[in-house]
PDB file of C-alpha atoms and ligand atoms in Angstrom:
ATOM      1  CA  MET L 722     123.857 150.590  42.425  1.00 57.00           C
ATOM      2  CA  SER L 723     122.023 150.082  45.695  1.00 78.00           C
ATOM      3  CA  GLN L 724     119.872 147.046  46.334  1.00 92.00           C
ATOM      4  CA  LEU L 725     116.091 147.046  46.508  1.00 97.00           C
ATOM      5  CA  LEU L 726     116.008 143.964  48.721  1.00 98.00           C
ATOM      6  CA  GLU L 727     118.918 142.659  50.744  1.00 98.00           C
ATOM      7  CA  VAL L 728     118.539 139.435  52.683  1.00 98.00           C
ATOM      8  CA  SER L 729     121.611 138.548  54.703  1.00 97.00           C
ATOM      9  CA  GLY L 730     122.493 135.669  56.971  1.00 98.00           C
ATOM     10  CA  VAL L 731     118.883 134.546  57.298  1.00 98.00           C
ATOM     11  CA  SER L 732     118.171 131.246  59.035  1.00 98.00           C
ATOM     12  CA  VAL L 733     114.801 129.627  59.692  1.00 98.00           C
ATOM     13  CA  SER L 734     114.371 126.389  61.631  1.00 97.00           C
ATOM     14  CA  PHE L 735     111.348 124.139  61.868  1.00 96.00           C
ATOM     15  CA  ASP L 736     111.678 121.732  64.788  1.00 93.00           C
ATOM     16  CA  GLY L 737     115.453 122.000  64.616  1.00 90.00           C
ATOM     17  CA  PHE L 738     115.552 121.498  60.829  1.00 95.00           C
ATOM     18  CA  LYS L 739     117.108 124.424  58.995  1.00 96.00           C
ATOM     19  CA  ALA L 740     114.830 125.315  56.077  1.00 97.00           C
ATOM     20  CA  LEU L 741     117.018 128.400  55.494  1.00 98.00           C
ATOM     21  CA  ASN L 742     120.630 128.288  56.568  1.00 98.00           C
ATOM     22  CA  ASN L 743     122.500 131.590  56.571  1.00 98.00           C
ATOM     23  CA  LEU L 744     120.855 132.638  53.315  1.00 98.00           C
ATOM     24  CA  SER L 745     121.986 135.810  51.607  1.00 98.00           C
ATOM     25  CA  PHE L 746     120.241 137.181  48.548  1.00 98.00           C
ATOM     26  CA  SER L 747     119.913 140.603  47.050  1.00 97.00           C
ATOM     27  CA  ILE L 748     118.174 142.138  44.083  1.00 98.00           C
ATOM     28  CA  ARG L 749     118.270 145.575  42.468  1.00 97.00           C
ATOM     29  CA  ASN L 750     115.348 147.558  41.184  1.00 96.00           C
ATOM     30  CA  ARG L 751     114.243 146.557  37.671  1.00 96.00           C
ATOM     31  CA  GLU L 752     116.142 143.284  37.917  1.00 97.00           C
ATOM     32  CA  LEU L 753     114.678 139.980  36.744  1.00 98.00           C
ATOM     33  CA  ARG L 754     115.927 136.957  38.706  1.00 98.00           C
ATOM     34  CA  ALA L 755     115.124 133.261  38.627  1.00 98.00           C
ATOM     35  CA  VAL L 756     115.411 131.208  41.810  1.00 97.00           C
ATOM     36  CA  ILE L 757     115.702 127.476  41.279  1.00 95.00           C
ATOM     37  CA  GLY L 758     116.532 124.492  43.437  1.00 92.00           C
ATOM     38  CA  PRO L 759     115.289 120.988  44.208  1.00 90.00           C
ATOM     39  CA  ASN L 760     112.249 120.315  46.360  1.00 90.00           C
ATOM     40  CA  GLY L 761     112.900 121.291  49.944  1.00 92.00           C
ATOM     41  CA  ALA L 762     115.705 123.721  48.969  1.00 94.00           C
ATOM     42  CA  GLY L 763     113.982 126.560  50.840  1.00 96.00           C
ATOM     43  CA  LYS L 764     112.412 128.526  47.967  1.00 96.00           C
ATOM     44  CA  THR L 765     108.980 128.844  49.572  1.00 96.00           C
ATOM     45  CA  THR L 766     110.448 129.628  52.979  1.00 97.00           C
ATOM     46  CA  PHE L 767     112.559 132.356  51.350  1.00 98.00           C
ATOM     47  CA  MET L 768     109.419 133.959  49.871  1.00 97.00           C
ATOM     48  CA  ASP L 769     107.617 133.537  53.201  1.00 97.00           C
ATOM     49  CA  VAL L 770     110.416 135.429  54.974  1.00 98.00           C
ATOM     50  CA  VAL L 771     110.470 138.285  52.461  1.00 98.00           C
ATOM     51  CA  THR L 772     106.677 138.690  52.619  1.00 97.00           C
ATOM     52  CA  GLY L 773     106.559 138.542  56.427  1.00 97.00           C
ATOM     53  CA  LYS L 774     104.736 135.223  56.668  1.00 97.00           C
ATOM     54  CA  THR L 775     107.648 133.533  58.429  1.00 97.00           C
ATOM     55  CA  LYS L 776     109.910 135.244  60.959  1.00 96.00           C
ATOM     56  CA  PRO L 777     113.563 134.236  60.664  1.00 97.00           C
ATOM     57  CA  ASP L 778     115.540 133.090  63.707  1.00 97.00           C
ATOM     58  CA  GLU L 779     118.427 135.276  62.651  1.00 97.00           C
ATOM     59  CA  GLY L 780     119.595 137.531  59.851  1.00 98.00           C
ATOM     60  CA  ARG L 781     118.524 140.780  58.213  1.00 97.00           C
ATOM     61  CA  VAL L 782     115.977 141.677  55.561  1.00 98.00           C
ATOM     62  CA  LEU L 783     116.460 145.221  54.292  1.00 98.00           C
ATOM     63  CA  TRP L 784     114.192 146.998  51.849  1.00 97.00           C
ATOM     64  CA  GLY L 785     114.348 150.166  49.778  1.00 95.00           C
ATOM     65  CA  GLU L 786     116.426 153.320  49.823  1.00 91.00           C
ATOM     66  CA  PRO L 787     117.208 154.376  52.481  1.00 92.00           C
ATOM     67  CA  PRO L 788     116.969 150.764  53.673  1.00 95.00           C
ATOM     68  CA  ILE L 789     114.410 149.824  56.296  1.00 96.00           C
ATOM     69  CA  SER L 790     114.184 146.456  58.029  1.00 97.00           C
ATOM     70  CA  LEU L 791     111.229 144.267  57.074  1.00 97.00           C
ATOM     71  CA  LEU L 792     111.742 142.049  60.114  1.00 96.00           C
ATOM     72  CA  GLY L 793     108.793 142.106  62.471  1.00 93.00           C
ATOM     73  CA  LYS L 794     106.580 143.853  59.915  1.00 95.00           C
ATOM     74  CA  SER L 795     103.186 142.302  59.161  1.00 94.00           C
ATOM     75  CA  GLU L 796     102.376 140.747  55.805  1.00 94.00           C
ATOM     76  CA  SER L 797     100.005 143.591  54.941  1.00 91.00           C
ATOM     77  CA  THR L 798     102.575 146.259  55.854  1.00 93.00           C
ATOM     78  CA  ILE L 799     105.153 144.537  53.644  1.00 95.00           C
ATOM     79  CA  ALA L 800     102.627 144.249  50.798  1.00 92.00           C
ATOM     80  CA  MET L 801     101.845 147.958  51.144  1.00 90.00           C
ATOM     81  CA  ALA L 802     105.563 148.748  51.154  1.00 93.00           C
ATOM     82  CA  GLY L 803     105.644 147.339  47.609  1.00 95.00           C
ATOM     83  CA  VAL L 804     106.208 143.576  47.767  1.00 96.00           C
ATOM     84  CA  GLY L 805     103.700 141.627  45.654  1.00 94.00           C
ATOM     85  CA  ARG L 806     103.459 137.853  45.703  1.00 94.00           C
ATOM     86  CA  LYS L 807     101.867 135.538  43.203  1.00 91.00           C
ATOM     87  CA  PHE L 808     101.136 132.061  44.519  1.00 88.00           C
ATOM     88  CA  GLN L 809     101.279 129.056  42.250  1.00 83.00           C
ATOM     89  CA  ARG L 810      97.531 128.653  41.803  1.00 81.00           C
ATOM     90  CA  PRO L 811      95.592 131.511  40.296  1.00 79.00           C
ATOM     91  CA  THR L 812      93.184 133.063  42.774  1.00 82.00           C
ATOM     92  CA  VAL L 813      91.054 135.262  40.552  1.00 90.00           C
ATOM     93  CA  PHE L 814      87.364 135.876  41.282  1.00 90.00           C
ATOM     94  CA  GLU L 815      85.941 133.351  38.829  1.00 93.00           C
ATOM     95  CA  ASP L 816      82.383 134.679  38.683  1.00 93.00           C
ATOM     96  CA  GLN L 817      83.553 138.214  37.948  1.00 91.00           C
ATOM     97  CA  THR L 818      84.682 139.539  34.566  1.00 94.00           C
ATOM     98  CA  VAL L 819      88.308 140.141  33.661  1.00 96.00           C
ATOM     99  CA  GLU L 820      87.594 143.870  33.832  1.00 94.00           C
ATOM    100  CA  ALA L 821      86.039 143.623  37.318  1.00 90.00           C
ATOM    101  CA  ASN L 822      88.987 141.578  38.581  1.00 92.00           C
ATOM    102  CA  LEU L 823      91.461 144.165  37.328  1.00 93.00           C
ATOM    103  CA  MET L 824      89.330 146.979  38.707  1.00 90.00           C
ATOM    104  CA  MET L 825      89.227 145.285  42.124  1.00 86.00           C
ATOM    105  CA  ALA L 826      92.985 144.925  42.107  1.00 88.00           C
ATOM    106  CA  LEU L 827      93.293 148.622  41.332  1.00 85.00           C
ATOM    107  CA  ARG L 828      90.848 149.750  43.992  1.00 76.00           C
ATOM    108  CA  LYS L 829      91.448 147.033  46.609  1.00 67.00           C
ATOM    109  CA  PRO L 830      87.843 146.979  47.910  1.00 54.00           C
ATOM    110  CA  ARG L 831      87.054 145.071  51.076  1.00 55.00           C
ATOM    111  CA  SER L 832      84.849 142.516  49.326  1.00 59.00           C
ATOM    112  CA  PRO L 833      84.397 141.305  45.748  1.00 57.00           C
ATOM    113  CA  PHE L 834      80.876 142.763  45.808  1.00 64.00           C
ATOM    114  CA  ALA L 835      82.150 146.255  46.487  1.00 64.00           C
ATOM    115  CA  VAL L 836      83.301 146.463  42.882  1.00 59.00           C
ATOM    116  CA  LEU L 837      79.627 146.551  41.870  1.00 64.00           C
ATOM    117  CA  PHE L 838      79.153 149.795  43.780  1.00 69.00           C
ATOM    118  CA  PHE L 839      82.108 151.958  43.004  1.00 71.00           C
ATOM    119  CA  LYS L 840      82.239 154.165  39.977  1.00 79.00           C
ATOM    120  CA  PRO L 841      85.561 153.797  38.200  1.00 81.00           C
ATOM    121  CA  SER L 842      87.142 157.040  37.018  1.00 86.00           C
ATOM    122  CA  ALA L 843      88.292 157.490  33.412  1.00 89.00           C
ATOM    123  CA  GLU L 844      91.809 157.056  34.737  1.00 90.00           C
ATOM    124  CA  ASP L 845      90.860 153.711  36.355  1.00 89.00           C
ATOM    125  CA  ARG L 846      89.362 152.526  33.069  1.00 90.00           C
ATOM    126  CA  ASP L 847      92.466 153.564  31.119  1.00 92.00           C
ATOM    127  CA  ARG L 848      94.701 151.784  33.587  1.00 91.00           C
ATOM    128  CA  VAL L 849      92.587 148.597  33.389  1.00 93.00           C
ATOM    129  CA  ALA L 850      92.596 148.727  29.578  1.00 94.00           C
ATOM    130  CA  GLU L 851      96.360 149.206  29.572  1.00 93.00           C
ATOM    131  CA  MET L 852      96.825 146.300  31.985  1.00 94.00           C
ATOM    132  CA  ALA L 853      94.545 144.049  29.904  1.00 96.00           C
ATOM    133  CA  GLU L 854      96.659 144.880  26.862  1.00 94.00           C
ATOM    134  CA  THR L 855      99.879 144.028  28.737  1.00 93.00           C
ATOM    135  CA  ILE L 856      98.564 140.626  29.818  1.00 96.00           C
ATOM    136  CA  GLY L 857      97.078 139.817  26.412  1.00 95.00           C
ATOM    137  CA  LEU L 858      93.447 139.915  27.586  1.00 97.00           C
ATOM    138  CA  ALA L 859      92.282 143.129  25.922  1.00 96.00           C
ATOM    139  CA  GLN L 860      89.738 141.127  23.889  1.00 96.00           C
ATOM    140  CA  ALA L 861      88.482 139.291  26.972  1.00 97.00           C
ATOM    141  CA  LEU L 862      87.571 142.192  29.294  1.00 95.00           C
ATOM    142  CA  THR L 863      83.889 141.297  29.477  1.00 96.00           C
ATOM    143  CA  ARG L 864      84.420 137.547  29.858  1.00 97.00           C
ATOM    144  CA  LYS L 865      83.905 135.797  33.180  1.00 97.00           C
ATOM    145  CA  SER L 866      87.308 134.915  34.601  1.00 96.00           C
ATOM    146  CA  GLY L 867      86.130 131.379  35.287  1.00 96.00           C
ATOM    147  CA  GLU L 868      85.894 130.821  31.531  1.00 96.00           C
ATOM    148  CA  LEU L 869      89.545 131.667  30.913  1.00 96.00           C
ATOM    149  CA  SER L 870      92.213 129.043  30.256  1.00 94.00           C
ATOM    150  CA  HIS L 871      94.647 128.196  33.053  1.00 92.00           C
ATOM    151  CA  GLY L 872      97.335 130.321  31.378  1.00 94.00           C
ATOM    152  CA  GLN L 873      94.982 133.281  30.947  1.00 95.00           C
ATOM    153  CA  LYS L 874      94.020 133.090  34.626  1.00 95.00           C
ATOM    154  CA  GLN L 875      97.680 133.202  35.575  1.00 94.00           C
ATOM    155  CA  TRP L 876      98.198 136.277  33.390  1.00 96.00           C
ATOM    156  CA  LEU L 877      95.126 137.893  34.868  1.00 96.00           C
ATOM    157  CA  GLU L 878      96.483 137.391  38.346  1.00 94.00           C
ATOM    158  CA  ILE L 879      99.861 138.787  37.314  1.00 95.00           C
ATOM    159  CA  GLY L 880      97.954 141.759  35.846  1.00 95.00           C
ATOM    160  CA  MET L 881      96.057 142.180  39.124  1.00 93.00           C
ATOM    161  CA  LEU L 882      99.334 142.312  41.008  1.00 93.00           C
ATOM    162  CA  LEU L 883     100.890 144.706  38.482  1.00 93.00           C
ATOM    163  CA  ALA L 884      97.853 146.978  38.833  1.00 90.00           C
ATOM    164  CA  GLN L 885      98.966 147.538  42.421  1.00 88.00           C
ATOM    165  CA  ASP L 886     102.372 148.576  41.101  1.00 91.00           C
ATOM    166  CA  PRO L 887     104.656 146.609  43.454  1.00 94.00           C
ATOM    167  CA  GLN L 888     108.353 147.451  43.401  1.00 97.00           C
ATOM    168  CA  LEU L 889     109.137 143.772  43.771  1.00 98.00           C
ATOM    169  CA  LEU L 890     107.032 140.947  42.391  1.00 97.00           C
ATOM    170  CA  LEU L 891     107.622 137.398  43.657  1.00 98.00           C
ATOM    171  CA  VAL L 892     106.162 134.785  41.328  1.00 97.00           C
ATOM    172  CA  ASP L 893     105.881 131.124  42.283  1.00 95.00           C
ATOM    173  CA  GLU L 894     106.147 128.643  39.398  1.00 94.00           C
ATOM    174  CA  PRO L 895     104.199 130.651  36.837  1.00 93.00           C
ATOM    175  CA  ALA L 896     104.780 128.127  34.050  1.00 91.00           C
ATOM    176  CA  ALA L 897     103.387 125.086  35.883  1.00 90.00           C
ATOM    177  CA  GLY L 898     100.593 123.479  33.876  1.00 91.00           C
ATOM    178  CA  MET L 899     101.005 125.813  30.898  1.00 93.00           C
ATOM    179  CA  THR L 900     101.248 124.922  27.223  1.00 93.00           C
ATOM    180  CA  THR L 901     104.469 125.780  25.369  1.00 93.00           C
ATOM    181  CA  ALA L 902     102.829 128.801  23.738  1.00 93.00           C
ATOM    182  CA  GLU L 903     101.517 130.013  27.102  1.00 94.00           C
ATOM    183  CA  ARG L 904     104.947 129.557  28.647  1.00 94.00           C
ATOM    184  CA  GLU L 905     106.530 131.696  25.948  1.00 94.00           C
ATOM    185  CA  LYS L 906     103.988 134.427  26.482  1.00 95.00           C
ATOM    186  CA  THR L 907     104.573 134.265  30.232  1.00 96.00           C
ATOM    187  CA  THR L 908     108.316 134.825  29.829  1.00 96.00           C
ATOM    188  CA  ASP L 909     107.570 137.869  27.667  1.00 95.00           C
ATOM    189  CA  LEU L 910     105.147 139.187  30.291  1.00 96.00           C
ATOM    190  CA  LEU L 911     107.616 138.749  33.152  1.00 97.00           C
ATOM    191  CA  ARG L 912     110.435 140.323  31.170  1.00 96.00           C
ATOM    192  CA  GLU L 913     108.177 143.252  30.374  1.00 95.00           C
ATOM    193  CA  ALA L 914     107.157 143.569  34.048  1.00 96.00           C
ATOM    194  CA  ALA L 915     110.820 143.665  35.068  1.00 97.00           C
ATOM    195  CA  LYS L 916     111.379 146.815  32.994  1.00 96.00           C
ATOM    196  CA  THR L 917     109.607 148.835  35.680  1.00 95.00           C
ATOM    197  CA  ARG L 918     110.152 146.765  38.863  1.00 97.00           C
ATOM    198  CA  ALA L 919     112.167 143.876  40.251  1.00 98.00           C
ATOM    199  CA  VAL L 920     110.778 140.409  39.548  1.00 98.00           C
ATOM    200  CA  VAL L 921     111.833 137.164  41.249  1.00 98.00           C
ATOM    201  CA  VAL L 922     110.595 134.004  39.547  1.00 98.00           C
ATOM    202  CA  VAL L 923     110.750 130.720  41.442  1.00 96.00           C
ATOM    203  CA  GLU L 924     110.715 127.933  38.860  1.00 92.00           C
ATOM    204  CA  HIS L 925     111.467 124.270  38.277  1.00 83.00           C
ATOM    205  CA  ASP L 926     111.304 124.378  34.512  1.00 85.00           C
ATOM    206  CA  MET L 927     114.850 124.904  33.220  1.00 86.00           C
ATOM    207  CA  GLU L 928     113.777 125.733  29.674  1.00 88.00           C
ATOM    208  CA  PHE L 929     111.515 128.426  31.044  1.00 93.00           C
ATOM    209  CA  VAL L 930     114.366 129.844  33.107  1.00 94.00           C
ATOM    210  CA  ARG L 931     116.666 129.748  30.085  1.00 94.00           C
ATOM    211  CA  ARG L 932     114.116 131.730  28.090  1.00 94.00           C
ATOM    212  CA  LEU L 933     113.850 134.313  30.842  1.00 96.00           C
ATOM    213  CA  GLY L 934     117.521 134.982  30.095  1.00 94.00           C
ATOM    214  CA  CYS L 935     118.288 136.455  33.508  1.00 97.00           C
ATOM    215  CA  LYS L 936     120.637 135.837  36.408  1.00 97.00           C
ATOM    216  CA  VAL L 937     119.824 132.615  38.256  1.00 97.00           C
ATOM    217  CA  THR L 938     120.180 131.854  41.965  1.00 97.00           C
ATOM    218  CA  VAL L 939     120.348 128.163  42.844  1.00 95.00           C
ATOM    219  CA  LEU L 940     119.224 127.265  46.360  1.00 96.00           C
ATOM    220  CA  HIS L 941     120.132 124.058  48.120  1.00 95.00           C
ATOM    221  CA  GLU L 942     119.556 123.136  51.749  1.00 95.00           C
ATOM    222  CA  GLY L 943     118.535 126.649  52.585  1.00 97.00           C
ATOM    223  CA  SER L 944     121.512 128.531  51.162  1.00 97.00           C
ATOM    224  CA  VAL L 945     122.798 129.774  47.828  1.00 97.00           C
ATOM    225  CA  LEU L 946     124.676 127.038  46.003  1.00 96.00           C
ATOM    226  CA  ALA L 947     125.485 129.005  42.857  1.00 96.00           C
ATOM    227  CA  GLU L 948     124.561 132.258  41.145  1.00 97.00           C
ATOM    228  CA  GLY L 949     125.044 133.540  37.599  1.00 97.00           C
ATOM    229  CA  SER L 950     123.770 132.987  34.076  1.00 97.00           C
ATOM    230  CA  ILE L 951     121.865 129.779  33.338  1.00 95.00           C
ATOM    231  CA  ASP L 952     124.880 128.482  31.373  1.00 94.00           C
ATOM    232  CA  HIS L 953     127.168 129.301  34.278  1.00 95.00           C
ATOM    233  CA  VAL L 954     125.060 127.584  36.942  1.00 94.00           C
ATOM    234  CA  THR L 955     124.194 124.522  34.874  1.00 91.00           C
ATOM    235  CA  LYS L 956     127.935 123.908  34.346  1.00 92.00           C
ATOM    236  CA  ASN L 957     128.646 124.205  38.069  1.00 93.00           C
ATOM    237  CA  GLU L 958     129.598 120.766  39.386  1.00 94.00           C
ATOM    238  CA  ASN L 959     127.818 121.215  42.699  1.00 92.00           C
ATOM    239  CA  VAL L 960     124.639 122.196  40.880  1.00 91.00           C
ATOM    240  CA  ILE L 961     124.897 119.225  38.540  1.00 90.00           C
ATOM    241  CA  GLU L 962     125.323 116.937  41.507  1.00 90.00           C
ATOM    242  CA  VAL L 963     122.501 118.188  43.718  1.00 85.00           C
ATOM    243  CA  TYR L 964     120.039 119.732  41.327  1.00 71.00           C
ATOM    244  CA  LEU L 965     120.316 117.738  38.157  1.00 60.00           C
ATOM    245  CA  GLY L 966     121.072 114.559  40.083  1.00 64.00           C
ATOM    246  CA  ARG L 967     124.040 113.511  37.953  1.00 53.00           C
TER     247      ARG L 967
HETATM  248  P1  ADP C1663     110.975 124.448  48.450  1.00 75.44           P
HETATM  249  O1  ADP C1663     109.956 125.529  48.282  1.00 75.44           O
HETATM  250  O2  ADP C1663     112.297 124.786  47.830  1.00 75.44           O
HETATM  251  O3  ADP C1663     110.500 123.102  48.009  1.00 75.44           O
HETATM  252  P2  ADP C1663     110.465 124.841  51.286  1.00 75.44           P
HETATM  253  O4  ADP C1663     110.883 126.216  51.617  1.00 75.44           O
HETATM  254  O5  ADP C1663     109.029 124.570  51.102  1.00 75.44           O
HETATM  255  O6  ADP C1663     111.293 124.320  50.019  1.00 75.44           O
HETATM  256  O7  ADP C1663     110.938 123.854  52.417  1.00 75.44           O
HETATM  257  C1  ADP C1663     112.262 123.792  52.905  1.00 75.44           C
HETATM  258  C2  ADP C1663     112.318 122.710  53.964  1.00 75.44           C
HETATM  259  O8  ADP C1663     111.657 123.155  55.147  1.00 75.44           O
HETATM  260  C3  ADP C1663     111.639 121.415  53.548  1.00 75.44           C
HETATM  261  O9  ADP C1663     112.429 120.328  54.010  1.00 75.44           O
HETATM  262  C4  ADP C1663     110.315 121.465  54.250  1.00 75.44           C
HETATM  263  O10 ADP C1663     109.857 120.170  54.566  1.00 75.44           O
HETATM  264  C5  ADP C1663     110.625 122.254  55.507  1.00 75.44           C
HETATM  265  N1  ADP C1663     109.487 123.060  55.942  1.00 75.44           N
HETATM  266  C6  ADP C1663     108.946 124.091  55.272  1.00 75.44           C
HETATM  267  N2  ADP C1663     107.915 124.638  55.954  1.00 75.44           N
HETATM  268  C7  ADP C1663     107.798 123.907  57.100  1.00 75.44           C
HETATM  269  C8  ADP C1663     106.937 123.957  58.255  1.00 75.44           C
HETATM  270  N3  ADP C1663     105.972 124.882  58.351  1.00 75.44           N
HETATM  271  N4  ADP C1663     107.126 123.034  59.218  1.00 75.44           N
HETATM  272  C9  ADP C1663     108.104 122.124  59.126  1.00 75.44           C
HETATM  273  N5  ADP C1663     108.956 122.026  58.095  1.00 75.44           N
HETATM  274  C10 ADP C1663     108.809 122.891  57.101  1.00 75.44           C
END
C-alpha cells in the first residue's frame, strides 16, 4: 500500500549540530504510530519539518497520492493539504463555549469574534454535536472552555483539529499532565481518530504508548534507532541503552 507521508534522508542542522541526521520515516493512511525518544532526539524538529516550520538541509518529504513534495511549502499550505498539528499545551479559546470553539474550528473564521456573527447551518450543528460526542464533551457544549479540566481541554483541541478533517494528525505529548482515567480516554480517542486518518503521537509515557498498541518508532540523535511493536523496541539493546538508560 502506498504511503501517505514519506520522509527520506532528511537532515537538519542548527549551528553545525545535527538535530535530524538522515532521518527516514513513512506512514500509511489510517495508521496510528507512536514516536518516542529521549530529550533532544529530534522529535520536535521532525514535526517542524513535516509541518513546514523548519526547512531541512537535505532529504525529501513526500505527501499524498500521487506524491507531491512538501519541501518549500508554507505552514498554511501544508495545513490546508491535510496535515494537522496539536501542540503540547491546549490552545482553546477559554472565554468561548465548547460549542463555539468547535464551530470556529469548522468554519476557520479570521478572529474568535467572527463566530458570534456567522449563522451555523444544520449540517454545521450536526457536525459539532458529532465531534462533541467523539471527544466526550457532548454534555459540556454550553460550558466555557476555560472551566474545563486540563484533559477536557486537550480533547477539545483534538476535536477542533478533527473538525478540520486532516489526513494526518501530529499530536505532541497528549498525555502530559493527565490523570490515569484521562490518559485511558485519550488513547481511545486517538485510536478512534486513526480509523479515518493517520495519527502520529509523540510521547514520553511508555505505558501510554503500550496502551495505544501501535507500531513505535524510536528516535535517537536525529535518526531512527528502532521500529516495531512496543515489545519489540523495548527489547532492543540499543533502545535499552540509550532510551531507558540501562
Ligand atoms: P526532542 O523534541 O526529541 O526533545 P528536538 O527536536 O527539540 O528534540 O531537538 C533536537 C536537538 O536539536 C536538540 O539537541 C536541540 O537542542 C536542538 N535544537 C532544536 N531546535 C533548535 C534550534 N532552533 N536552535 C538550535 N538547536 C536546536
